mmCIF file of C-alpha atoms in Angstrom:
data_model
loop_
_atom_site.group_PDB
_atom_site.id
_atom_site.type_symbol
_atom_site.label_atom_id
_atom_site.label_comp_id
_atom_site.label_asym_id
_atom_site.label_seq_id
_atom_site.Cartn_x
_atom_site.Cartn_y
_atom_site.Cartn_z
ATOM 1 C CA UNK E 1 0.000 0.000 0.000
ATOM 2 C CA UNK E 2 1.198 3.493 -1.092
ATOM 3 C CA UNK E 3 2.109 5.636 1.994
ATOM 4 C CA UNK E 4 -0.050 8.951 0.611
ATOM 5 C CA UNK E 5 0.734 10.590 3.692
ATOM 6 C CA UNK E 6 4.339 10.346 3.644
ATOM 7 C CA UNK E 7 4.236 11.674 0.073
ATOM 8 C CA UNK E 8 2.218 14.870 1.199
ATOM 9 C CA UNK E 9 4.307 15.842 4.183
ATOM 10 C CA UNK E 10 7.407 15.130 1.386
ATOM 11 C CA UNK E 11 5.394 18.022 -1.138
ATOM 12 C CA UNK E 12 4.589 20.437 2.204
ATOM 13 C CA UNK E 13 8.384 20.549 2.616
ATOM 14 C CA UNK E 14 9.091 21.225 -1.122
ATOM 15 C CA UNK E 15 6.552 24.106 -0.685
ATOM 16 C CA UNK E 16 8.005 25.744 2.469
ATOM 17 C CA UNK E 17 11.485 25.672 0.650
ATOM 18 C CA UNK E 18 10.198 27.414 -1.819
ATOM 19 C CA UNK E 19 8.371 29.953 0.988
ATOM 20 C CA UNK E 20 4.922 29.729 0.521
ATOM 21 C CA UNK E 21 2.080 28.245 2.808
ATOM 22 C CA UNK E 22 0.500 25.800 1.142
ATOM 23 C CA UNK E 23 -0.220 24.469 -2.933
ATOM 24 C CA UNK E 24 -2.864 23.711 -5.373
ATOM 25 C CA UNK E 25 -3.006 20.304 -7.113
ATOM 26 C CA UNK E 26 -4.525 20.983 -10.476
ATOM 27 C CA UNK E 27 -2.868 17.795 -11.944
ATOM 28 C CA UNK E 28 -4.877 14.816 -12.198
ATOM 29 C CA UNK E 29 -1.825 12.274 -11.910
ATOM 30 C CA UNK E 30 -0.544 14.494 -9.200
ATOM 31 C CA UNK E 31 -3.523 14.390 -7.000
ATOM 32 C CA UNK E 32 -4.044 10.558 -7.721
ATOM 33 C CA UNK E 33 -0.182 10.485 -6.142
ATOM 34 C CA UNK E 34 -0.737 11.970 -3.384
ATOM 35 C CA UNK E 35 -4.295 11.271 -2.227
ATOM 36 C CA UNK E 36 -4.848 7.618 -3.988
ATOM 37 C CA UNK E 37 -8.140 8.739 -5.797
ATOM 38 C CA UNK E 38 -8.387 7.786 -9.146
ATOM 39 C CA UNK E 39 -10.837 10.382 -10.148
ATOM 40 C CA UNK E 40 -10.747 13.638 -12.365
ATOM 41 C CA UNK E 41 -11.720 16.781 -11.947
ATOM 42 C CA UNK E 42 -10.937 16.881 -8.457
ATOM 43 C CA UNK E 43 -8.024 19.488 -6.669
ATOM 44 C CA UNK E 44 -6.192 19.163 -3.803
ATOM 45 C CA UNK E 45 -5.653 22.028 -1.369
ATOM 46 C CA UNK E 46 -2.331 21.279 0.806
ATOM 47 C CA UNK E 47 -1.178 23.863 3.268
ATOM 48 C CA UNK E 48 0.957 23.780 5.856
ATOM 49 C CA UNK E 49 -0.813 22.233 8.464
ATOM 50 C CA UNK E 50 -3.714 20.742 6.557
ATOM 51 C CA UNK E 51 -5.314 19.344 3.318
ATOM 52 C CA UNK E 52 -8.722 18.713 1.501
ATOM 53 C CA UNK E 53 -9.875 17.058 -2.024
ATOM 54 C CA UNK E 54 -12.422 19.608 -3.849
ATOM 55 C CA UNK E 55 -14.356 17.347 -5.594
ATOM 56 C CA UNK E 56 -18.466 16.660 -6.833
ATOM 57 C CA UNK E 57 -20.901 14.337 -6.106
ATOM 58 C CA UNK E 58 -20.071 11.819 -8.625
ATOM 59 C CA UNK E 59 -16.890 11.053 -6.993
ATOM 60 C CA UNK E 60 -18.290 11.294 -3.022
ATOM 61 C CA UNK E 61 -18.538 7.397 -2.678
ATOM 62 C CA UNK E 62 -15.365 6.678 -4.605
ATOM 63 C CA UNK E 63 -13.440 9.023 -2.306
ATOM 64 C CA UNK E 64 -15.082 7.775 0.281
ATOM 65 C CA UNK E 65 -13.894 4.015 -0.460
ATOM 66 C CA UNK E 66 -10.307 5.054 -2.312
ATOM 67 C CA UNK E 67 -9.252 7.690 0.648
ATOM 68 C CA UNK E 68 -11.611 7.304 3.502
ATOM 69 C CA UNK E 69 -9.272 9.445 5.679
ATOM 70 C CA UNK E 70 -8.739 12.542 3.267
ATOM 71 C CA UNK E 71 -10.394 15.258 4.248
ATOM 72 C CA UNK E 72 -13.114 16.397 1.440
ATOM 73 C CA UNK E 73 -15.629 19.328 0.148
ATOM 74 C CA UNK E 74 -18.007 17.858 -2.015
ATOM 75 C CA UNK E 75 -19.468 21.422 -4.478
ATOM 76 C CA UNK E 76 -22.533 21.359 -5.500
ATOM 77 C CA UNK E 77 -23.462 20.250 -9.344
ATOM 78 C CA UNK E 78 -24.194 23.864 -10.129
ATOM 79 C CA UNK E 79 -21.433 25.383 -8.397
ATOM 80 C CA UNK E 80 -17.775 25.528 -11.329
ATOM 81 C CA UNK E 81 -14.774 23.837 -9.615
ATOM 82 C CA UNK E 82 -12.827 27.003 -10.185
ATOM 83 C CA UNK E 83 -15.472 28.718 -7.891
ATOM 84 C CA UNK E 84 -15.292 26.289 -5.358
ATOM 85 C CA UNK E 85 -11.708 26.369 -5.555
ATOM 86 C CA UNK E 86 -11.883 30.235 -4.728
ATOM 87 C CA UNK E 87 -14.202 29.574 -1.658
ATOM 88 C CA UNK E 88 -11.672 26.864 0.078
ATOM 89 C CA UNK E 89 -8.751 29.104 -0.613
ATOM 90 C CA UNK E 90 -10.116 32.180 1.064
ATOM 91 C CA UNK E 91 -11.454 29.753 3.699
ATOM 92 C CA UNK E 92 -7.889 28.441 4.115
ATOM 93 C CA UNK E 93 -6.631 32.099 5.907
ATOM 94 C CA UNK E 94 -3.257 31.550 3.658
ATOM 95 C CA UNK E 95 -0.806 34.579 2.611
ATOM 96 C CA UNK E 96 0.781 32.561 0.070
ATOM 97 C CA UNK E 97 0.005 29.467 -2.357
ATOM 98 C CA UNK E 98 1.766 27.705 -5.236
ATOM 99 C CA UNK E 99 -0.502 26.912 -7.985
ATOM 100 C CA UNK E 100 0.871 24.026 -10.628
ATOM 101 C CA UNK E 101 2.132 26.550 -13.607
ATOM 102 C CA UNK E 102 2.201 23.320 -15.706
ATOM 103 C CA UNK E 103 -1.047 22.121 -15.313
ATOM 104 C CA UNK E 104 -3.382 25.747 -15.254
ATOM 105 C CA UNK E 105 -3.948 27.892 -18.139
ATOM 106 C CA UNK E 106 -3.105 31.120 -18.099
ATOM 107 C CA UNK E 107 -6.356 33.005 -18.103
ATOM 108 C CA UNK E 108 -7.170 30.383 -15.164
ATOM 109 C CA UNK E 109 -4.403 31.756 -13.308
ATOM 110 C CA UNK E 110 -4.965 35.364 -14.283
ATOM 111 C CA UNK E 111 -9.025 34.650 -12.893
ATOM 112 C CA UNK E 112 -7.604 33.132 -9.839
ATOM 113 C CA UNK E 113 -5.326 35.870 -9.102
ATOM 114 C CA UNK E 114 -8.163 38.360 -9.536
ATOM 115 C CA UNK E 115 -10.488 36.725 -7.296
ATOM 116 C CA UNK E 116 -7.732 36.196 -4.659
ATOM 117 C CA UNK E 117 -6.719 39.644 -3.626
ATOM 118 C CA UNK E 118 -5.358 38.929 -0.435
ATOM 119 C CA UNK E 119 -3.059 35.732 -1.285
ATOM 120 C CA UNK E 120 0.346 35.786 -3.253
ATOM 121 C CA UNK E 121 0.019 33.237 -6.117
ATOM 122 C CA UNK E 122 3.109 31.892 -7.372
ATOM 123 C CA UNK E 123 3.739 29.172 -9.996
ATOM 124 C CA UNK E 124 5.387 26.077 -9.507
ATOM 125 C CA UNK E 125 6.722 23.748 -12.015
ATOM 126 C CA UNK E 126 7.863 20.111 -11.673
ATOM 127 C CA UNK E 127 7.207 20.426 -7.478
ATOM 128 C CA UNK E 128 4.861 16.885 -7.133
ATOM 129 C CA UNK E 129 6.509 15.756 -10.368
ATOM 130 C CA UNK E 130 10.101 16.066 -8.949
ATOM 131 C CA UNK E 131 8.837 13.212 -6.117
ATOM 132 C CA UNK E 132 7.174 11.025 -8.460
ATOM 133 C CA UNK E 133 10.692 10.914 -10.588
ATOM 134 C CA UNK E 134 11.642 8.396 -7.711
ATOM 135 C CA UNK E 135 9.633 5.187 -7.589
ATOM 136 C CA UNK E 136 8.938 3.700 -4.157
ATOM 137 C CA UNK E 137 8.267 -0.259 -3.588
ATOM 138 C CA UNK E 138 4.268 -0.160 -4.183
ATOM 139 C CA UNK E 139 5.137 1.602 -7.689
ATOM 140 C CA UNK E 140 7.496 -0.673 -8.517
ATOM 141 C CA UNK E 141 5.732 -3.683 -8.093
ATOM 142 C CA UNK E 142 2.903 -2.181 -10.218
ATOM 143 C CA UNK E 143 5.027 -1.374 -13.031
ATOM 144 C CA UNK E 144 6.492 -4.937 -13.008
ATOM 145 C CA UNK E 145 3.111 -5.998 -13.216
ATOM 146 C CA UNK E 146 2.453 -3.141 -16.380
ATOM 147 C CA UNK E 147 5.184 -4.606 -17.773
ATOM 148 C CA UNK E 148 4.297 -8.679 -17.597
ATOM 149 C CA UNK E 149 0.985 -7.809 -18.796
ATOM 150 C CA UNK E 150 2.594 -6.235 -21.539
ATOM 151 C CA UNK E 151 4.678 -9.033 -22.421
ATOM 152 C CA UNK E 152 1.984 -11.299 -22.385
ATOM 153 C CA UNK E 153 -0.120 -9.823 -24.823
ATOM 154 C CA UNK E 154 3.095 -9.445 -27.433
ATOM 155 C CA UNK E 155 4.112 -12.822 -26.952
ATOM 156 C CA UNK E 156 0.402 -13.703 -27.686
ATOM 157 C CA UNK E 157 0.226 -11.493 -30.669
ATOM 158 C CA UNK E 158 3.151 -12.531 -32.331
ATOM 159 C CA UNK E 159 2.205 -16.263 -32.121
ATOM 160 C CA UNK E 160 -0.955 -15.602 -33.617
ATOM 161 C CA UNK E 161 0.339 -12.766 -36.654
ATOM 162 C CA UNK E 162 -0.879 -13.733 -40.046
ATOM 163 C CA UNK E 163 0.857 -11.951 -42.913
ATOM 164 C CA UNK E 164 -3.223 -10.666 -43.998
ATOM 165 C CA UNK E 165 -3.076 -8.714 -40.802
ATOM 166 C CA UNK E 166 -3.086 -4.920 -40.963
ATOM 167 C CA UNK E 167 -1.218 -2.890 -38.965
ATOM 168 C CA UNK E 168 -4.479 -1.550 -37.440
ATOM 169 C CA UNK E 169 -6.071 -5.368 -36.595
ATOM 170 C CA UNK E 170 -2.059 -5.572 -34.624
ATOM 171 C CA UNK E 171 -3.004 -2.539 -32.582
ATOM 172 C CA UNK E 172 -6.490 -3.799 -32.205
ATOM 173 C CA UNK E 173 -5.869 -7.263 -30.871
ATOM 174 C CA UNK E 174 -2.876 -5.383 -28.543
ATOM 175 C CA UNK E 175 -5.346 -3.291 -26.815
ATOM 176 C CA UNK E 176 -8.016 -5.853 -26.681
ATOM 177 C CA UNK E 177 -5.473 -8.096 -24.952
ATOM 178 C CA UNK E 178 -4.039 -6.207 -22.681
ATOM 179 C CA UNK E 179 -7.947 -5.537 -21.248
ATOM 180 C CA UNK E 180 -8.643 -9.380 -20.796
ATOM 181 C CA UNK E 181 -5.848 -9.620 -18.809
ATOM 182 C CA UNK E 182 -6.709 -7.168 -16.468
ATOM 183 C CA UNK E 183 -4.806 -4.187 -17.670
ATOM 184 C CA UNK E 184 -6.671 -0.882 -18.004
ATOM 185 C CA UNK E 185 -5.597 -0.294 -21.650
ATOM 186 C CA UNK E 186 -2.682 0.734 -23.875
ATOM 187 C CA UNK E 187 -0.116 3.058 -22.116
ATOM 188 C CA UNK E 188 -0.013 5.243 -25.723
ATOM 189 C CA UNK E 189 -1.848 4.084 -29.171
ATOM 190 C CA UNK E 190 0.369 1.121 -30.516
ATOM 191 C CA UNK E 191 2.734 2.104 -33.224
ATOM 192 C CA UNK E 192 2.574 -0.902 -35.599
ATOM 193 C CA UNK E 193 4.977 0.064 -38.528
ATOM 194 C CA UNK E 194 5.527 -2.521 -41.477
ATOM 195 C CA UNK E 195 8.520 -1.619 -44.024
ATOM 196 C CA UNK E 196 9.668 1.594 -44.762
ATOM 197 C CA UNK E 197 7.273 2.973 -42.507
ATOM 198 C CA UNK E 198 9.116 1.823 -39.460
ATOM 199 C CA UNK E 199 11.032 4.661 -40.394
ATOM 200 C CA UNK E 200 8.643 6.977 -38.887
ATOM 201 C CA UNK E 201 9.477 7.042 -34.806
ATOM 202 C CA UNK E 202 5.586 7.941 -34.234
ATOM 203 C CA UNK E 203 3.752 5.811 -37.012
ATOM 204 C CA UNK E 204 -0.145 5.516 -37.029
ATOM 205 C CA UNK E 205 -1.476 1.965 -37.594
ATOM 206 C CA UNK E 206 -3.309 2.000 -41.155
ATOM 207 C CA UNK E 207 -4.384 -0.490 -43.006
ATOM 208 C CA UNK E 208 -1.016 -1.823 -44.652
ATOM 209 C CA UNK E 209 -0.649 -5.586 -44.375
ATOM 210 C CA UNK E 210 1.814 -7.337 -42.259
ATOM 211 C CA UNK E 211 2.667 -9.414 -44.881
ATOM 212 C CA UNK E 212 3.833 -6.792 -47.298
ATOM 213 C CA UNK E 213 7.173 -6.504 -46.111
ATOM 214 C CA UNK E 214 9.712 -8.338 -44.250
ATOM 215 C CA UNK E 215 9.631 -6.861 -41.224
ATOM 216 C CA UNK E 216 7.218 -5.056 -38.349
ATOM 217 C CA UNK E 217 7.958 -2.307 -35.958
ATOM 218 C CA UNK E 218 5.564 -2.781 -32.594
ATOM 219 C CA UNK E 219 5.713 0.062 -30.036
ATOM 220 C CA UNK E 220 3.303 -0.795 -27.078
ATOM 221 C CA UNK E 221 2.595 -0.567 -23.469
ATOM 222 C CA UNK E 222 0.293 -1.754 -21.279
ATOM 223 C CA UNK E 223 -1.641 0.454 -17.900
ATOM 224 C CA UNK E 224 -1.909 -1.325 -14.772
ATOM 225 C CA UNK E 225 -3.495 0.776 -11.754
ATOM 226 C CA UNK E 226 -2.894 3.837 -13.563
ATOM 227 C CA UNK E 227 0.763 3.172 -14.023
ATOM 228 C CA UNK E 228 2.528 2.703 -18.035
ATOM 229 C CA UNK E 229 4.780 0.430 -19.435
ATOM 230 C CA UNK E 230 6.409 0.915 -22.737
ATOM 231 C CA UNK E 231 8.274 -2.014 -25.126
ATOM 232 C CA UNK E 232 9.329 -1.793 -28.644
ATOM 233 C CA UNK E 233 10.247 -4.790 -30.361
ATOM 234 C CA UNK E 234 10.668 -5.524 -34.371
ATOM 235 C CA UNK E 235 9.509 -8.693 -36.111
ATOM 236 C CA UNK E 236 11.463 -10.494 -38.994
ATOM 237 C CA UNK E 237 8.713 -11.955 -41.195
ATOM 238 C CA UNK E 238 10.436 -13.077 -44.126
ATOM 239 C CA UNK E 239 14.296 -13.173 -45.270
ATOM 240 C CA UNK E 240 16.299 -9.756 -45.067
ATOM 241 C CA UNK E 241 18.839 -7.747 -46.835
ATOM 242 C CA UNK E 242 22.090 -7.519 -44.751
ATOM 243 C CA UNK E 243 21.241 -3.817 -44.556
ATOM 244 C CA UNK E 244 18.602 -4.496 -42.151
ATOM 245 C CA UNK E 245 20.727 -7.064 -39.978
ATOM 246 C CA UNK E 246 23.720 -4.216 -40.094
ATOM 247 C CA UNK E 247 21.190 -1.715 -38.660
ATOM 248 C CA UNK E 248 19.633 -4.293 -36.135
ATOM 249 C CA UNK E 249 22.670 -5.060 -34.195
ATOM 250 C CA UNK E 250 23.833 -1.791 -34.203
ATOM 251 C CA UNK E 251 20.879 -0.639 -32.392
ATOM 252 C CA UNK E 252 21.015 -3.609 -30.403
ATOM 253 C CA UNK E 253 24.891 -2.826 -29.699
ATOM 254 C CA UNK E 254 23.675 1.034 -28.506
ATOM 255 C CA UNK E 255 20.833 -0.529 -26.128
ATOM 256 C CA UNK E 256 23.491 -2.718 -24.369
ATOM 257 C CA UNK E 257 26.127 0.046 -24.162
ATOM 258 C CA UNK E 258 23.721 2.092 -22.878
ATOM 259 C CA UNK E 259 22.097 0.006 -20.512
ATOM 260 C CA UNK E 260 25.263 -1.224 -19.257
ATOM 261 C CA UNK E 261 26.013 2.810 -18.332
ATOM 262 C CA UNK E 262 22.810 2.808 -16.011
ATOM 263 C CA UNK E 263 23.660 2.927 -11.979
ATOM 264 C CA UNK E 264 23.676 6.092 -9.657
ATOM 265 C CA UNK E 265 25.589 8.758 -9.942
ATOM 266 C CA UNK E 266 25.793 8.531 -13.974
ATOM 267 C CA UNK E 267 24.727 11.821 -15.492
ATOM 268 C CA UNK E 268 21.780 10.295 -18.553
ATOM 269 C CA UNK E 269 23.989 12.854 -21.174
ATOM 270 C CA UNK E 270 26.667 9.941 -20.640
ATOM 271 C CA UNK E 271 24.048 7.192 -20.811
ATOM 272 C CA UNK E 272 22.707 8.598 -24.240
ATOM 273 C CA UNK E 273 26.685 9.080 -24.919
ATOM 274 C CA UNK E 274 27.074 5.838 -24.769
ATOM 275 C CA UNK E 275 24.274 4.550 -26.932
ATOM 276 C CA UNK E 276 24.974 6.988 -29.474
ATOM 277 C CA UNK E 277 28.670 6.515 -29.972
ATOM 278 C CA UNK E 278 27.611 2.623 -31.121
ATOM 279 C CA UNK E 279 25.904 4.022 -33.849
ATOM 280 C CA UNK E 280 28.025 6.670 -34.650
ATOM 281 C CA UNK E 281 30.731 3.911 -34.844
ATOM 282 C CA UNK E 282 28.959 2.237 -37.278
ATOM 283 C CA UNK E 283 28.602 4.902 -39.744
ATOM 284 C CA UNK E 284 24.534 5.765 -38.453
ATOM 285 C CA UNK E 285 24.712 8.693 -36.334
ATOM 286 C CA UNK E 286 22.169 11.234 -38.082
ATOM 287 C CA UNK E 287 20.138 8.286 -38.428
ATOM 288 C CA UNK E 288 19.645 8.269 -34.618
ATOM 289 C CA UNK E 289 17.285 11.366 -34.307
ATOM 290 C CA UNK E 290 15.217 10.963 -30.981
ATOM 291 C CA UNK E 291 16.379 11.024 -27.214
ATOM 292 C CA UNK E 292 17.401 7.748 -25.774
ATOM 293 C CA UNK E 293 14.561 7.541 -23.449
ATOM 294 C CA UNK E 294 12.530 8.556 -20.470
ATOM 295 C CA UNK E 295 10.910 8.092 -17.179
ATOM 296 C CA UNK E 296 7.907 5.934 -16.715
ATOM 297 C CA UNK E 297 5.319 5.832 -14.399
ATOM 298 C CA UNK E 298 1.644 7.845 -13.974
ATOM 299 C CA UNK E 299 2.998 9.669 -17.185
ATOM 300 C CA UNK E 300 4.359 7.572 -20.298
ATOM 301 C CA UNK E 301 6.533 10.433 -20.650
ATOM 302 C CA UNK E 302 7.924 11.239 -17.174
ATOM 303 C CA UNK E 303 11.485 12.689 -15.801
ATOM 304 C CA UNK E 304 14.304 11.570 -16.215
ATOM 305 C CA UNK E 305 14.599 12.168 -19.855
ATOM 306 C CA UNK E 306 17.995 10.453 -21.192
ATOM 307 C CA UNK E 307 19.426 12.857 -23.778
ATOM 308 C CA UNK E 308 22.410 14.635 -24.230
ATOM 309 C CA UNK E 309 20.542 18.098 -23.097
ATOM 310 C CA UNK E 310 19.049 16.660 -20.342
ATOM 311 C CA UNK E 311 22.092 16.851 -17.580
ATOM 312 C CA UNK E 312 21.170 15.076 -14.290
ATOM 313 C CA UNK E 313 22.473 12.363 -12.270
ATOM 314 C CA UNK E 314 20.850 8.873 -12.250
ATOM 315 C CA UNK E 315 18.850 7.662 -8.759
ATOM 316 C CA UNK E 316 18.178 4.476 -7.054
ATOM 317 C CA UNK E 317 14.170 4.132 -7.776
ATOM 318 C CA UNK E 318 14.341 5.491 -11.449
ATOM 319 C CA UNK E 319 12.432 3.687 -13.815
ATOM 320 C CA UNK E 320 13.651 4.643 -17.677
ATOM 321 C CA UNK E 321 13.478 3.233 -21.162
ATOM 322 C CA UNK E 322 16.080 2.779 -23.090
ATOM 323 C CA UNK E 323 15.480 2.747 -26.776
ATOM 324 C CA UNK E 324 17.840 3.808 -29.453
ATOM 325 C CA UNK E 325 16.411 3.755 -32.928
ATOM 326 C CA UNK E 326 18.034 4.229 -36.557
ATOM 327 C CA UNK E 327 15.929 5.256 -39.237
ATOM 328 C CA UNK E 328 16.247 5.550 -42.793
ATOM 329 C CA UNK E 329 13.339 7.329 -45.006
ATOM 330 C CA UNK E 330 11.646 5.010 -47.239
ATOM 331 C CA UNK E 331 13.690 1.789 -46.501
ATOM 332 C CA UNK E 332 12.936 1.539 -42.378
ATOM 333 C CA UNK E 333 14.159 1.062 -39.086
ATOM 334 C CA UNK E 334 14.349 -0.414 -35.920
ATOM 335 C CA UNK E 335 13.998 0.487 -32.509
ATOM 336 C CA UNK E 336 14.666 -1.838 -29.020
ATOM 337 C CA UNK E 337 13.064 -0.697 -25.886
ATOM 338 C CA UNK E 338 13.322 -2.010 -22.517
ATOM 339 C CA UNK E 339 12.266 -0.594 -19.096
ATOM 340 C CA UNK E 340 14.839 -0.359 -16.485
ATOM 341 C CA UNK E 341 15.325 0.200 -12.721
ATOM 342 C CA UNK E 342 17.640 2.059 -11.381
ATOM 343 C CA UNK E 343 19.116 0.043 -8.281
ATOM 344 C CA UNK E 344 21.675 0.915 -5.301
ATOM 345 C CA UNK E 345 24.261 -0.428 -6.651
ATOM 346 C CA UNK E 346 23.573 -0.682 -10.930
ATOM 347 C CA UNK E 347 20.605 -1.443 -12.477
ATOM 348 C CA UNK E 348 17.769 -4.112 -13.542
ATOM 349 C CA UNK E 349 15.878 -5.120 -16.643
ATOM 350 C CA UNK E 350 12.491 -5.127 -15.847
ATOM 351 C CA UNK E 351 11.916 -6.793 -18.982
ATOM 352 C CA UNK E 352 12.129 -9.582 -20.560
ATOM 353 C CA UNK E 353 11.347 -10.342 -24.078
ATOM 354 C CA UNK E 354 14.468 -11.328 -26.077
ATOM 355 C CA UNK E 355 16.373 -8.792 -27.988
ATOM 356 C CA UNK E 356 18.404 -10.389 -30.624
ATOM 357 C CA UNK E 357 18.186 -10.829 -33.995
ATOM 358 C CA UNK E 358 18.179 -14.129 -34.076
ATOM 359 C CA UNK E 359 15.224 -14.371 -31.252
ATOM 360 C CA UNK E 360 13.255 -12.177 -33.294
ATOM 361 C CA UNK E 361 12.422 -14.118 -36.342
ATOM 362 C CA UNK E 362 8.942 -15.313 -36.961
ATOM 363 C CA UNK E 363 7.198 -17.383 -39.142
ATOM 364 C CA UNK E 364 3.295 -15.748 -40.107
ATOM 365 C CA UNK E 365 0.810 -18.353 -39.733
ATOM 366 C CA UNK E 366 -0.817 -17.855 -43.226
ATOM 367 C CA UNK E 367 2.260 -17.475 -45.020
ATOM 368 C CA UNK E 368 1.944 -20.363 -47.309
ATOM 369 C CA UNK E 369 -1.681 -19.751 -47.954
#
């Protein structure tokens, strides 16, 4: 069980650092961190001495069974959340509150600074964000469940591909999997890339048939209480050129460097060093055109990124993919991803799907039809 208290007394010091009394939660993910509801549409008021979820009446029996013990003021149906908001603020007595800068519009700010004469409003970026960068042993064990689940459904899916397949059936039968085995859905829209359109890092399913090329990008990741996995793995369907095996390893050579860089203290611009001196070695460098991966958790896309212009050091309780790609327009590419835990002492593969070549190969059930 997630210790939500420890993580709000954890934000209340973050906020007197920065000098202020207390801090809005406008973040959905943010207030599901630190309060355990699951809910939308919901802030959390945390001061100093004291907290509350604003909330409506669709929500008053789930709070009452997700956080029995957080304090809560239900608004009325007609009341707006951003009036309500206003009413437990001025009701607070505060001088000063943070409100999230990266999760507010600006003309929501500006009409919550009007309204709010008597407190200083300051932004804060990255505050609740900045704790959930570390995982802690409940979110851990989630996302190595995220992660089997994900697994599951691939190693399903790729027993069953048929070269009449479309890209879009792939990313179909991925999310319908990943449901029947308890998951809550896909972490992102599966990229499922056949050809030369595994060339494109962020590729739509359409209707092009597995079949029609030799090879099939799959991007996925599965949600499991709220929290993402995210695996990339290509397919050899029928024989290759030795262009494509050339490319293959060396991606699979920059995944292993880079991996292999992953304990505390490493700064991720030497991690993403790493990875991207293997492909410069071989010749590939401008092919490599992304980041070599990120934080997962709440977020698909969380902190720590791992790229060159991203300069902090690596922490026990990071969880980061690592996922070099090389790309060439209108031939392909390839892309290995793994999601990895940053120990006390190194590192661990969370996952555990096979990443060679050789492991890789797969023979489409109708391809003799």
């Amino acid at each position: 069980m997630a210790d939500f208290g420890k993580r709000r007394e954890q934000v209340t010091r973050l906020v007197n650092k920065a000098s202020a009394h207390g801090i809005l939660v406008t973040n959905c993910k943010n207030v599901s961190y630190l309060t355990g509801f699951t809910g939308d549409d919901s802030y959390l008021l945390l001061t100093r001495s004291d907290c509350w979820l604003i909330s409506d009446p669709r929500y008053e029996e789930q709070i009452s069974q997700e956080c029995p013990d957080l304090k809560t003021f239900i608004r009325q149906p007609s009341e707006l959340l951003a009036v309500a908001t206003v009413e437990e603020i001025r009701k607070a007595k505060i001088p000063s509150l943070l409100v999230e800068g990266d999760a507010l519009t600006a003309s929501a700010f500006e009409e919550l600074n009007g309204q709010l004469e008597t407190v200083s409003l300051g932004l804060s970026r990255g505050l609740v964000e900045s704790l959930r960068t570390i995982k802690d042993e409940h979110e851990i064990r989630i996302l190595r469940r995220a992660i089997t689940i994900a697994e599951r459904v691939f190693l399903s899916v790729r027993q069953q591909l048929r070269s009449s397949q479309t890209e879009l059936d792939v990313a179909n039968e991925i999310d319908r999997q990943i449901r029947s085995l308890g998951g809550e859905g896909c972490s992102f829209k599966p990229i499922v890339a056949v050809g030369e359109r595994a060339a494109l890092p962020h590729a739509r399913p359409t209707r092009r048939t597995i079949g029609s090329a030799p090879f099939v990008l799959i991007d996925w990741g599965a949600i499991d209480r709220m929290y993402c996995s995210d695996l990339t793995r290509v397919l050899i369907t029928a024989a290759i050129e030795p262009k494509f095996a050339e490319v293959y390893n060396t991606v699979l050579a920059a995944q292993t460097a880079a991996i292999e860089n992953l304990r505390p203290g490493v700064m991720v611009s030497a991690v993403d060093a790493a990875a991207r001196a293997a492909v410069e070695q071989a010749g590939m460098g401008p092919r490599f055109n992304h980041g070599l991966g990120h934080g997962i958790g709440l977020d698909i896309h969380e902190a720590p990124r791992l790229g060159k212009n991203h300069d902090r050091p690596l922490e026990p309780g990071m969880v980061v993919t690592v996922e070099p790609g090389v790309y060439f327009p209108g031939w392909g590419g390839v892309r290995i991803e793994d999601d990895v835990l940053i120990t006390r002492d190194g590192h661990e593969v969370l996952s555990s799907l096979p990443r060679s070549l050789e492991d890789n190969f797969v023979e489409l059930l109708d391809a003799t039809d």
